[in-house]
Every structure is written in C-alpha cells, then in structure tokens.
mmCIF file of C-alpha atoms in Angstrom:
data_model
loop_
_atom_site.group_PDB
_atom_site.id
_atom_site.type_symbol
_atom_site.label_atom_id
_atom_site.label_comp_id
_atom_site.label_asym_id
_atom_site.label_seq_id
_atom_site.Cartn_x
_atom_site.Cartn_y
_atom_site.Cartn_z
ATOM 1 C CA MET A 1 5.716 47.997 199.462
ATOM 2 C CA HIS A 2 4.850 51.289 201.121
ATOM 3 C CA TRP A 3 5.228 51.708 204.890
ATOM 4 C CA TYR A 4 1.464 51.707 205.438
ATOM 5 C CA GLU A 5 0.545 48.617 203.387
ATOM 6 C CA LEU A 6 -0.141 45.219 204.952
ATOM 7 C CA HIS A 7 0.969 41.801 203.754
ATOM 8 C CA ASN A 8 -1.947 40.302 205.684
ATOM 9 C CA ILE A 9 -4.608 42.860 204.808
ATOM 10 C CA ASN A 10 -6.928 39.969 203.864
ATOM 11 C CA THR A 11 -7.199 39.176 207.583
ATOM 12 C CA VAL A 12 -8.259 42.734 208.489
ATOM 13 C CA ASP A 13 -11.913 43.639 208.038
ATOM 14 C CA SER A 14 -12.727 47.136 206.881
ATOM 15 C CA PRO A 15 -13.237 49.910 207.638
ATOM 16 C CA ALA A 16 -10.404 49.851 210.156
ATOM 17 C CA VAL A 17 -7.951 52.158 211.869
ATOM 18 C CA LEU A 18 -4.362 50.923 211.760
ATOM 19 C CA VAL A 19 -1.650 52.309 214.039
ATOM 20 C CA TYR A 20 2.116 52.094 213.662
ATOM 21 C CA PRO A 21 3.946 52.066 217.040
ATOM 22 C CA GLU A 22 7.403 52.813 215.632
ATOM 23 C CA ARG A 23 6.109 55.945 213.945
ATOM 24 C CA MET A 24 4.278 56.886 217.144
ATOM 25 C CA ARG A 25 7.609 56.660 218.979
ATOM 26 C CA GLU A 26 9.214 58.914 216.365
ATOM 27 C CA ASN A 27 6.543 61.527 217.042
ATOM 28 C CA ILE A 28 6.995 61.252 220.803
ATOM 29 C CA LEU A 29 10.753 61.730 220.453
ATOM 30 C CA LEU A 30 10.194 64.798 218.278
ATOM 31 C CA VAL A 31 7.942 66.370 220.919
ATOM 32 C CA LYS A 32 10.510 65.600 223.609
ATOM 33 C CA LYS A 33 13.265 67.189 221.543
ATOM 34 C CA THR A 34 11.200 70.335 220.957
ATOM 35 C CA VAL A 35 10.158 70.841 224.581
ATOM 36 C CA GLY A 36 13.423 69.636 226.089
ATOM 37 C CA ASP A 37 12.174 68.666 229.543
ATOM 38 C CA VAL A 38 9.621 65.865 229.944
ATOM 39 C CA GLN A 39 8.436 67.510 233.164
ATOM 40 C CA ARG A 40 7.076 70.304 230.965
ATOM 41 C CA LEU A 41 5.161 67.894 228.749
ATOM 42 C CA ARG A 42 1.514 67.131 229.517
ATOM 43 C CA PRO A 43 0.174 65.467 226.357
ATOM 44 C CA HIS A 44 -3.569 65.337 225.768
ATOM 45 C CA ILE A 45 -4.736 61.737 225.346
ATOM 46 C CA LYS A 46 -8.058 62.592 223.657
ATOM 47 C CA THR A 47 -6.487 61.542 220.344
ATOM 48 C CA SER A 48 -5.589 57.940 221.180
ATOM 49 C CA LYS A 49 -7.837 57.033 224.132
ATOM 50 C CA MET A 50 -5.733 53.856 224.509
ATOM 51 C CA ILE A 51 -3.719 52.501 227.408
ATOM 52 C CA GLU A 52 -0.996 51.236 225.066
ATOM 53 C CA ALA A 53 -0.468 54.717 223.628
ATOM 54 C CA VAL A 54 -0.145 56.072 227.163
ATOM 55 C CA GLN A 55 2.410 53.362 227.894
ATOM 56 C CA LEU A 56 4.495 54.445 224.889
ATOM 57 C CA LEU A 57 4.551 57.969 226.324
ATOM 58 C CA GLN A 58 5.430 56.650 229.777
ATOM 59 C CA GLY A 59 8.236 54.636 228.229
ATOM 60 C CA GLU A 60 9.792 57.940 227.182
ATOM 61 C CA GLY A 61 9.580 59.348 230.706
ATOM 62 C CA ILE A 62 6.332 61.287 230.215
ATOM 63 C CA ASN A 63 3.957 60.849 233.136
ATOM 64 C CA LYS A 64 1.825 63.988 233.203
ATOM 65 C CA PHE A 65 -1.296 63.932 231.076
ATOM 66 C CA LYS A 66 -4.316 65.942 230.084
ATOM 67 C CA CYS A 67 -7.733 64.508 229.247
ATOM 68 C CA ALA A 68 -11.259 65.706 228.495
ATOM 69 C CA THR A 69 -13.632 63.045 229.852
ATOM 70 C CA ILE A 70 -14.119 61.070 233.037
ATOM 71 C CA ALA A 71 -13.529 57.867 231.059
ATOM 72 C CA GLU A 72 -10.187 59.205 229.844
ATOM 73 C CA ALA A 73 -9.286 60.155 233.415
ATOM 74 C CA GLU A 74 -10.150 56.649 234.568
ATOM 75 C CA MET A 75 -8.140 55.082 231.739
ATOM 76 C CA LEU A 76 -5.117 57.098 232.847
ATOM 77 C CA GLY A 77 -5.631 55.795 236.366
ATOM 78 C CA LEU A 78 -5.691 52.254 234.998
ATOM 79 C CA ALA A 79 -2.424 53.036 233.196
ATOM 80 C CA GLY A 80 -0.796 54.218 236.426
ATOM 81 C CA ALA A 81 -0.316 57.816 235.305
ATOM 82 C CA ALA A 82 1.276 59.988 237.978
ATOM 83 C CA ASP A 83 -0.466 63.301 237.257
ATOM 84 C CA VAL A 84 -3.723 63.877 235.357
ATOM 85 C CA LEU A 85 -5.511 67.125 234.553
ATOM 86 C CA LEU A 86 -9.161 66.756 233.587
ATOM 87 C CA ALA A 87 -9.133 69.698 231.184
ATOM 88 C CA TYR A 88 -12.847 70.155 231.601
ATOM 89 C CA GLN A 89 -14.985 71.789 234.242
ATOM 90 C CA PRO A 90 -17.071 69.025 235.848
ATOM 91 C CA ILE A 91 -20.725 69.927 236.331
ATOM 92 C CA GLY A 92 -23.548 67.900 237.903
ATOM 93 C CA PRO A 93 -22.931 64.134 238.141
ATOM 94 C CA LYS A 94 -19.456 64.535 236.657
ATOM 95 C CA ILE A 95 -18.286 65.966 239.976
ATOM 96 C CA SER A 96 -19.225 62.831 241.892
ATOM 97 C CA ARG A 97 -17.749 60.659 239.143
ATOM 98 C CA LEU A 98 -14.486 62.598 239.353
ATOM 99 C CA LEU A 99 -14.465 62.065 243.113
ATOM 100 C CA GLU A 100 -14.931 58.319 242.555
ATOM 101 C CA VAL A 101 -11.996 58.273 240.137
ATOM 102 C CA VAL A 102 -9.832 60.150 242.646
ATOM 103 C CA GLU A 103 -10.739 57.633 245.348
ATOM 104 C CA GLN A 104 -10.301 54.603 243.081
ATOM 105 C CA TYR A 105 -6.800 55.600 241.903
ATOM 106 C CA PRO A 106 -5.010 57.104 244.927
ATOM 107 C CA ASP A 107 -1.568 56.863 243.314
ATOM 108 C CA THR A 108 -2.613 59.291 240.568
ATOM 109 C CA LYS A 109 -2.740 63.009 241.313
ATOM 110 C CA TYR A 110 -5.903 64.386 239.713
ATOM 111 C CA SER A 111 -6.891 67.983 239.057
ATOM 112 C CA CYS A 112 -9.608 69.727 237.023
ATOM 113 C CA LEU A 113 -10.607 73.081 235.543
ATOM 114 C CA VAL A 114 -12.915 75.788 236.869
ATOM 115 C CA ASP A 115 -13.952 79.091 235.310
ATOM 116 C CA ASN A 116 -16.753 80.299 237.588
ATOM 117 C CA ARG A 117 -17.715 80.535 241.230
ATOM 118 C CA THR A 118 -20.817 78.320 240.987
ATOM 119 C CA ALA A 119 -18.934 75.328 239.615
ATOM 120 C CA ALA A 120 -16.014 75.848 241.988
ATOM 121 C CA MET A 121 -18.311 75.888 245.011
ATOM 122 C CA ALA A 122 -20.071 72.695 243.888
ATOM 123 C CA ILE A 123 -16.754 70.885 243.392
ATOM 124 C CA ALA A 124 -15.417 72.173 246.697
ATOM 125 C CA ALA A 125 -18.525 71.101 248.618
ATOM 126 C CA LEU A 126 -18.457 67.530 247.345
ATOM 127 C CA PHE A 127 -14.732 67.053 247.939
ATOM 128 C CA LEU A 128 -14.943 68.682 251.366
ATOM 129 C CA ALA A 129 -17.731 66.287 252.348
ATOM 130 C CA ALA A 130 -15.444 63.423 251.328
ATOM 131 C CA LYS A 131 -12.600 64.966 253.366
ATOM 132 C CA ARG A 132 -10.528 65.468 250.253
ATOM 133 C CA ILE A 133 -8.904 68.373 248.448
ATOM 134 C CA ILE A 134 -8.604 68.528 244.671
ATOM 135 C CA PRO A 135 -6.256 70.937 242.871
ATOM 136 C CA VAL A 136 -7.996 73.140 240.302
ATOM 137 C CA TYR A 137 -6.666 75.218 237.427
ATOM 138 C CA LEU A 138 -8.382 78.449 236.493
ATOM 139 C CA ASP A 139 -9.486 78.058 232.881
ATOM 140 C CA LEU A 140 -8.762 81.199 230.856
ATOM 141 C CA ASN A 141 -10.362 82.353 227.618
ATOM 142 C CA ILE A 142 -7.515 83.649 225.457
ATOM 143 C CA GLY A 143 -9.439 83.749 222.192
ATOM 144 C CA MET A 144 -10.962 80.298 221.789
ATOM 145 C CA ASN A 145 -14.300 81.683 223.035
ATOM 146 C CA ARG A 146 -15.457 78.283 224.222
ATOM 147 C CA THR A 147 -14.865 78.113 227.953
ATOM 148 C CA GLY A 148 -12.798 80.079 230.429
ATOM 149 C CA ILE A 149 -12.837 83.412 232.178
ATOM 150 C CA PRO A 150 -11.110 86.256 230.302
ATOM 151 C CA ALA A 151 -7.516 86.629 231.455
ATOM 152 C CA GLY A 152 -7.717 90.413 231.151
ATOM 153 C CA PRO A 153 -8.245 93.266 231.225
ATOM 154 C CA GLY A 154 -10.094 93.689 234.517
ATOM 155 C CA GLU A 155 -9.861 91.986 237.875
ATOM 156 C CA ALA A 156 -12.397 89.151 237.446
ATOM 157 C CA ALA A 157 -9.861 86.365 236.878
ATOM 158 C CA LEU A 158 -7.621 87.535 239.723
ATOM 159 C CA GLU A 159 -10.573 87.850 242.079
ATOM 160 C CA LEU A 160 -11.839 84.362 241.224
ATOM 161 C CA TYR A 161 -8.379 82.862 241.685
ATOM 162 C CA GLN A 162 -8.147 84.504 245.104
ATOM 163 C CA GLU A 163 -11.588 83.176 246.029
ATOM 164 C CA LEU A 164 -10.455 79.665 245.139
ATOM 165 C CA GLN A 165 -7.736 79.991 247.772
ATOM 166 C CA HIS A 166 -10.402 80.195 250.449
ATOM 167 C CA MET A 167 -12.741 77.385 249.358
ATOM 168 C CA PRO A 168 -12.239 74.275 251.523
ATOM 169 C CA GLY A 169 -12.211 71.149 249.358
ATOM 170 C CA ILE A 170 -10.209 72.684 246.512
ATOM 171 C CA THR A 171 -6.873 74.403 246.127
ATOM 172 C CA PRO A 172 -5.804 76.567 243.178
ATOM 173 C CA ALA A 173 -2.857 74.998 241.369
ATOM 174 C CA GLY A 174 -2.447 77.306 238.408
ATOM 175 C CA LEU A 175 -3.760 78.579 235.099
ATOM 176 C CA HIS A 176 -4.950 76.779 231.971
ATOM 177 C CA ALA A 177 -4.813 78.599 228.627
ATOM 178 C CA TYR A 178 -5.867 76.809 225.443
ATOM 179 C CA ASP A 179 -5.466 78.523 222.083
ATOM 180 C CA GLY A 180 -6.955 75.903 219.792
ATOM 181 C CA HIS A 181 -8.371 78.574 217.502
ATOM 182 C CA LEU A 182 -4.924 79.343 216.053
ATOM 183 C CA HIS A 183 -4.409 77.466 212.786
ATOM 184 C CA ASP A 184 -2.543 79.945 210.591
ATOM 185 C CA ALA A 185 -0.395 78.050 208.100
ATOM 186 C CA ASP A 186 2.343 80.679 208.414
ATOM 187 C CA PRO A 187 4.136 79.844 211.687
ATOM 188 C CA VAL A 188 5.322 83.446 212.057
ATOM 189 C CA VAL A 189 1.752 84.727 212.021
ATOM 190 C CA ARG A 190 0.598 81.900 214.297
ATOM 191 C CA LYS A 191 3.358 82.685 216.804
ATOM 192 C CA GLU A 192 2.520 86.394 216.796
ATOM 193 C CA LYS A 193 -1.105 85.600 217.599
ATOM 194 C CA CYS A 194 -0.057 83.027 220.203
ATOM 195 C CA ASP A 195 2.234 85.494 221.973
ATOM 196 C CA ALA A 196 -0.428 88.209 221.926
ATOM 197 C CA GLY A 197 -3.021 85.856 223.372
ATOM 198 C CA PHE A 198 -0.643 84.665 226.067
ATOM 199 C CA ALA A 199 0.400 88.131 227.257
ATOM 200 C CA PRO A 200 -2.620 88.520 229.601
ATOM 201 C CA VAL A 201 -1.814 85.108 231.099
ATOM 202 C CA THR A 202 1.661 86.305 232.008
ATOM 203 C CA ALA A 203 0.203 89.473 233.518
ATOM 204 C CA LEU A 204 -2.352 87.501 235.535
ATOM 205 C CA ALA A 205 0.310 85.129 236.874
ATOM 206 C CA ALA A 206 2.387 88.132 237.963
ATOM 207 C CA ALA A 207 -0.629 89.687 239.689
ATOM 208 C CA ILE A 208 -1.320 86.443 241.548
ATOM 209 C CA THR A 209 2.216 86.261 242.932
ATOM 210 C CA ALA A 210 2.259 90.005 243.671
ATOM 211 C CA ALA A 211 -0.797 89.450 245.854
ATOM 212 C CA GLY A 212 1.153 86.940 247.936
ATOM 213 C CA ALA A 213 0.097 83.602 246.445
ATOM 214 C CA PRO A 214 2.526 80.948 245.201
ATOM 215 C CA SER A 215 3.510 81.234 241.550
ATOM 216 C CA PRO A 216 0.796 79.454 239.537
ATOM 217 C CA GLN A 217 1.693 76.564 237.263
ATOM 218 C CA ILE A 218 0.657 77.396 233.689
ATOM 219 C CA ILE A 219 -0.559 74.744 231.238
ATOM 220 C CA ALA A 220 -0.919 76.064 227.713
ATOM 221 C CA GLY A 221 -1.535 75.320 224.080
ATOM 222 C CA GLY A 222 -2.147 72.341 221.849
ATOM 223 C CA THR A 223 -0.319 70.834 218.904
ATOM 224 C CA PRO A 224 -0.389 74.006 216.724
ATOM 225 C CA THR A 225 1.250 76.161 219.417
ATOM 226 C CA TYR A 226 3.103 73.810 221.763
ATOM 227 C CA ALA A 227 6.500 74.692 220.254
ATOM 228 C CA PHE A 228 5.901 78.388 220.959
ATOM 229 C CA HIS A 229 4.890 77.736 224.552
ATOM 230 C CA ALA A 230 7.961 75.504 224.946
ATOM 231 C CA GLU A 231 10.017 78.703 224.734
ATOM 232 C CA ARG A 232 8.346 80.054 227.897
ATOM 233 C CA PRO A 233 10.217 78.914 231.031
ATOM 234 C CA GLY A 234 8.145 76.726 233.314
ATOM 235 C CA VAL A 235 5.074 76.492 231.090
ATOM 236 C CA GLU A 236 3.708 72.976 230.553
ATOM 237 C CA CYS A 237 2.850 72.103 226.942
ATOM 238 C CA SER A 238 -0.133 69.972 225.917
ATOM 239 C CA PRO A 239 -0.002 68.694 222.333
ATOM 240 C CA GLY A 240 -2.319 65.807 221.499
ATOM 241 C CA THR A 241 -2.770 65.052 217.796
ATOM 242 C CA PHE A 242 1.000 64.731 217.294
ATOM 243 C CA ILE A 243 1.001 61.075 218.338
ATOM 244 C CA PHE A 244 -0.945 59.992 215.214
ATOM 245 C CA TRP A 245 -0.900 63.148 213.051
ATOM 246 C CA ASP A 246 -3.519 63.761 210.379
ATOM 247 C CA TRP A 247 -4.102 65.316 206.983
ATOM 248 C CA GLY A 248 -5.679 68.444 208.441
ATOM 249 C CA TYR A 249 -2.666 69.393 210.536
ATOM 250 C CA ARG A 250 -0.245 68.334 207.803
ATOM 251 C CA ARG A 251 -1.758 71.054 205.606
ATOM 252 C CA GLU A 252 -2.265 73.656 208.347
ATOM 253 C CA LEU A 253 1.060 73.232 210.158
ATOM 254 C CA PRO A 254 3.622 72.708 207.394
ATOM 255 C CA GLU A 255 6.608 73.400 209.651
ATOM 256 C CA GLN A 256 5.816 70.465 211.936
ATOM 257 C CA GLU A 257 7.524 67.245 210.892
ATOM 258 C CA PHE A 258 5.437 64.571 212.561
ATOM 259 C CA ALA A 259 4.938 61.243 210.798
ATOM 260 C CA TYR A 260 1.576 59.741 209.981
ATOM 261 C CA ALA A 261 1.125 56.979 212.546
ATOM 262 C CA ALA A 262 -2.550 56.108 212.038
ATOM 263 C CA VAL A 263 -4.245 55.121 208.790
ATOM 264 C CA VAL A 264 -7.789 54.160 207.828
ATOM 265 C CA ALA A 265 -8.112 51.088 205.620
ATOM 266 C CA THR A 266 -11.183 50.798 203.406
ATOM 267 C CA ARG A 267 -12.274 48.595 200.497
ATOM 268 C CA VAL A 268 -13.954 49.231 197.189
ATOM 269 C CA ILE A 269 -17.396 47.651 197.473
ATOM 270 C CA SER A 270 -19.073 48.838 194.278
ATOM 271 C CA ILE A 271 -18.238 50.387 190.905
ATOM 272 C CA ILE A 272 -20.722 53.118 189.974
ATOM 273 C CA ASP A 273 -19.381 54.135 186.551
ATOM 274 C CA ASP A 274 -16.041 54.734 184.845
ATOM 275 C CA ARG A 275 -15.213 57.647 187.173
ATOM 276 C CA HIS A 276 -16.967 56.809 190.452
ATOM 277 C CA LEU A 277 -16.745 53.989 192.951
ATOM 278 C CA CYS A 278 -17.891 53.365 196.511
ATOM 279 C CA VAL A 279 -15.823 52.344 199.542
ATOM 280 C CA ASP A 280 -16.945 51.199 202.996
ATOM 281 C CA LEU A 281 -15.781 54.322 204.863
ATOM 282 C CA GLY A 282 -18.996 55.969 206.009
ATOM 283 C CA HIS A 283 -19.803 58.576 208.647
ATOM 284 C CA LYS A 284 -19.638 55.862 211.311
ATOM 285 C CA ALA A 285 -15.988 55.112 210.533
ATOM 286 C CA LEU A 286 -14.580 58.506 209.514
ATOM 287 C CA SER A 287 -14.931 61.838 211.281
ATOM 288 C CA SER A 288 -17.429 63.869 209.288
ATOM 289 C CA GLU A 289 -17.620 67.289 210.926
ATOM 290 C CA MET A 290 -15.240 68.675 208.302
ATOM 291 C CA PRO A 291 -16.162 69.550 204.696
ATOM 292 C CA GLN A 292 -15.018 67.191 201.959
ATOM 293 C CA PRO A 293 -12.424 65.901 201.412
ATOM 294 C CA ARG A 294 -12.408 64.245 204.849
ATOM 295 C CA VAL A 295 -9.686 61.761 203.971
ATOM 296 C CA HIS A 296 -6.590 61.746 201.770
ATOM 297 C CA PHE A 297 -5.808 58.391 200.168
ATOM 298 C CA LEU A 298 -2.069 57.760 200.219
ATOM 299 C CA ASP A 299 -2.103 55.172 197.451
ATOM 300 C CA VAL A 300 -4.666 57.013 195.284
ATOM 301 C CA PRO A 301 -3.736 60.699 195.755
ATOM 302 C CA ASP A 302 -5.951 61.881 192.889
ATOM 303 C CA ALA A 303 -9.056 60.266 194.406
ATOM 304 C CA ALA A 304 -11.711 62.832 195.332
ATOM 305 C CA PRO A 305 -14.239 61.900 198.024
ATOM 306 C CA LYS A 306 -17.743 63.021 197.068
ATOM 307 C CA GLY A 307 -20.983 61.693 198.532
ATOM 308 C CA HIS A 308 -20.821 60.497 202.146
ATOM 309 C CA SER A 309 -23.419 58.581 204.164
ATOM 310 C CA GLU A 310 -23.512 56.321 207.208
ATOM 311 C CA GLU A 311 -21.696 53.307 205.741
ATOM 312 C CA HIS A 312 -20.611 54.505 202.296
ATOM 313 C CA LEU A 313 -18.182 56.985 200.735
ATOM 314 C CA VAL A 314 -18.430 57.730 197.021
ATOM 315 C CA VAL A 315 -15.042 58.509 195.482
ATOM 316 C CA GLU A 316 -14.231 59.996 192.093
ATOM 317 C CA VAL A 317 -11.119 58.604 190.371
ATOM 318 C CA PRO A 318 -9.698 59.062 186.859
ATOM 319 C CA ASP A 319 -10.428 55.456 185.875
ATOM 320 C CA THR A 320 -12.363 52.948 187.971
ATOM 321 C CA SER A 321 -11.031 50.025 185.925
ATOM 322 C CA LEU A 322 -7.811 50.400 187.926
ATOM 323 C CA TYR A 323 -9.632 49.663 191.175
ATOM 324 C CA PRO A 324 -11.744 46.499 191.021
ATOM 325 C CA VAL A 325 -14.112 45.531 193.805
ATOM 326 C CA GLY A 326 -12.065 44.485 196.832
ATOM 327 C CA THR A 327 -9.226 46.961 196.242
ATOM 328 C CA VAL A 328 -7.926 48.383 199.519
ATOM 329 C CA PHE A 329 -7.402 52.125 199.890
ATOM 330 C CA TYR A 330 -5.229 53.447 202.726
ATOM 331 C CA GLY A 331 -6.139 56.939 203.871
ATOM 332 C CA ILE A 332 -5.192 59.682 206.312
ATOM 333 C CA PRO A 333 -8.226 61.346 207.932
ATOM 334 C CA VAL A 334 -8.443 65.113 207.984
ATOM 335 C CA HIS A 335 -9.270 64.799 211.704
ATOM 336 C CA ILE A 336 -7.886 61.717 213.416
ATOM 337 C CA CYS A 337 -9.120 62.306 216.988
ATOM 338 C CA PRO A 338 -12.873 61.765 216.433
ATOM 339 C CA THR A 339 -12.119 59.125 213.790
ATOM 340 C CA VAL A 340 -10.373 56.957 216.393
ATOM 341 C CA ALA A 341 -13.330 57.453 218.748
ATOM 342 C CA LEU A 342 -15.605 55.808 216.158
ATOM 343 C CA HIS A 343 -13.709 52.499 216.441
ATOM 344 C CA ASP A 344 -13.686 50.076 219.364
ATOM 345 C CA ARG A 345 -10.226 48.779 218.482
ATOM 346 C CA VAL A 346 -7.302 49.556 216.185
ATOM 347 C CA GLY A 347 -5.005 47.205 214.338
ATOM 348 C CA VAL A 348 -1.350 47.356 215.367
ATOM 349 C CA VAL A 349 1.107 47.217 212.465
ATOM 350 C CA GLU A 350 4.681 45.976 212.679
ATOM 351 C CA ASP A 351 6.829 45.051 209.675
ATOM 352 C CA ASN A 352 3.870 45.569 207.321
ATOM 353 C CA ASN A 353 1.688 43.088 209.177
ATOM 354 C CA CYS A 354 -1.239 43.578 211.530
ATOM 355 C CA VAL A 355 0.028 41.711 214.584
ATOM 356 C CA ALA A 356 -2.422 42.683 217.338
ATOM 357 C CA TYR A 357 -5.325 44.919 218.294
ATOM 358 C CA TRP A 358 -5.505 47.664 220.905
ATOM 359 C CA LYS A 359 -8.810 48.492 222.528
ATOM 360 C CA VAL A 360 -9.883 52.126 222.333
ATOM 361 C CA VAL A 361 -10.826 51.997 226.002
ATOM 362 C CA ALA A 362 -11.841 55.603 226.567
ATOM 363 C CA ARG A 363 -14.065 55.937 223.498
ATOM 364 C CA ASP A 364 -16.796 54.847 225.914
ATOM 365 C CA ARG A 365 -18.373 57.579 227.999
ATOM 366 C CA LYS A 366 -18.073 55.262 230.980
ATOM 367 C CA ILE A 367 -15.583 52.506 231.742
ATOM 368 C CA MET A 368 -16.475 51.485 235.291
ATOM 369 C CA ILE A 369 -17.099 54.808 237.043
#
C-alpha cells in the first residue's frame, strides 16, 4: 500500500483533502534545518488556515507567523501565536477589524503592512483614538508589481519610512519584501534574480540607519526564495506552501526536497467511453486558476485531466476498463493553497487511516471579528 492510500477510504466522502501530519513535520524540520534559527522563521499560514497546522509549527519552536486576512490573524490569536504580521495593508473596515483583533488577543503582538501615506494615516488615526500603537512594516515592490512602494532608486521609500516615525498610533518596525514572481526552475538563475531584487532593500535599510533610525527588521521571500534569504544575516524568511507542498512547486523548484503532505481524494462517478471517465473533483473542490492539468494523480500518473466544471472533472486514461465506477484516485493539486480554502475540513491520516478531521478555520472571511 502506498503512503497516501487509506484502508478506510470507504468512510471518507469525496472530493476530500487529506493531510498527513508526519510528513508535515518532515517539511517543518527541513525548513528549520535550512534557516538554522527558528527566530528567523516567519511561516505564512495562508496555505493551511488551520489551528492544528499552526500547533505543529509551534511544537518545533516556531512562534512568529505571517498571514494575509483578518480571519487568519484571528485564528493565530486563537492559537496563541506570539508574533503575527498581517502581510496586507488594511483599508477601510479592515482597519477597525484589525484593531478588534489586537484588543481581543493582547498576548499576541500584531503588525501590518503599509505602502502609502493615505493608508498609514488612516491606520494611525484609528489606533491613536484607541490609545494603541501598532508596528508597521513598509511594503516594498521588488519586482512582484502587485503592492509596495519601490525600494529604489529615489528617496520615496526612505521619506515614507521617516514619515511613519512621526505618526502617532503606529511605529515603523521594518521592511517587507516579497518576491513571489520568481519561479525559475534553475536555482542558480532564481538566486541571481533574487539577489538583484533584494539589493535595493539592503541599500534602503542602510539609508534608514544612516539617518539615525534603528536598524529595520527585514521580512523577505516565500517558498521559492526562502533558502536564499536564509543566507542573509538577520533576515526573517516566510515560506508557506512548504508545509503541504504541491505539484506546481515540485516541478518549478526541483532542488527543494519537501514531501507531499496533502492529497485530494476523488472517485470515478461515470465512464464516458473507453478512454474518458469523470471524477467528482470540480472547480469547487480543486483550485482552477491554473491551466490544465490542475492535478497530478499519484496512482494514475498517465491520467490527463481534460474538461473541468463546477462538480466534475473529465479525465483521459489509456483504458477506462481499469477504473470502474467507484475507483478512488489520489491526486496532488498544482496549487494547494486555494484548494485547501475550498474545503471546510480536511481528513487527518495516520497509519493509512483517516483518524480525525481538522477544521479549515480561516477559510472563512470572518471567524468572530
């Protein structure tokens, strides 16, 4: 029996996400070994969105985290996390929700991102009115071209950082630099691009300290580049997908040796002809922003996903007579993070049996706050 198969699969309805805690621990230990110091690890929990996954990380001494939503920030408070960066610039009602989270979980140190004066002033005003101060990280655009102020050239980032020092209600804590656009399969090329993108961050940090401010903490990278940033003294690393791994990163990052720790289970529900069948793994159970194939079936590696709709996935195989109705396929999604978010719970596998379920708490946009 393969590591991913279940003796009691007949008790598990499909489609389902299955997680394997022992393999998750292996991945956590590998990240720890690469970075060396758990104080320089700030994993992103957008991938799991589960308290139990956070607890596995905490069990290995990791207690700094990064998240993207207010619900994820609240979940980390529920888990008793010591230090949480909301790696998102709160705008509008999100500012007041963040304040509520900060007040509800006083034992957790919260911070957030800013990349412009307008947002910073709004955050500062609300926290000042509540007689609180929240640390903020200046979000830098180092090539992702999504959010962030350019790190250089020019003085805009330095000037904004200095302005943050004089806004009551907030205090600048450091710099945030995400390079999620780097996916070169050749790690040498990826590292060259990573180093080039990070150079302005180093220059900005030096300019900040030269102007008399404390040395800014730098939080950088994601799973594709965390190992490169681990070589930079003092920089905190923020991998996320590593905890479950997926087919997309397995192909794009061949040098990384993480184990698959999350699988989708699906069943054959209809035979179309001698080459095509249908399984119950539709858009609503499998992340679909990627082109096909969106899943790699471990037990049927020559299966080729074709048509995809809300509750159905048509798959081409060499011979459908080998896979009668009811056959279970076990697959690795190309993108695990949004796949997990499509499920309200995941099955927990130990010794080839589903023994429990974990709630995907932070898939909701709102938990209580």
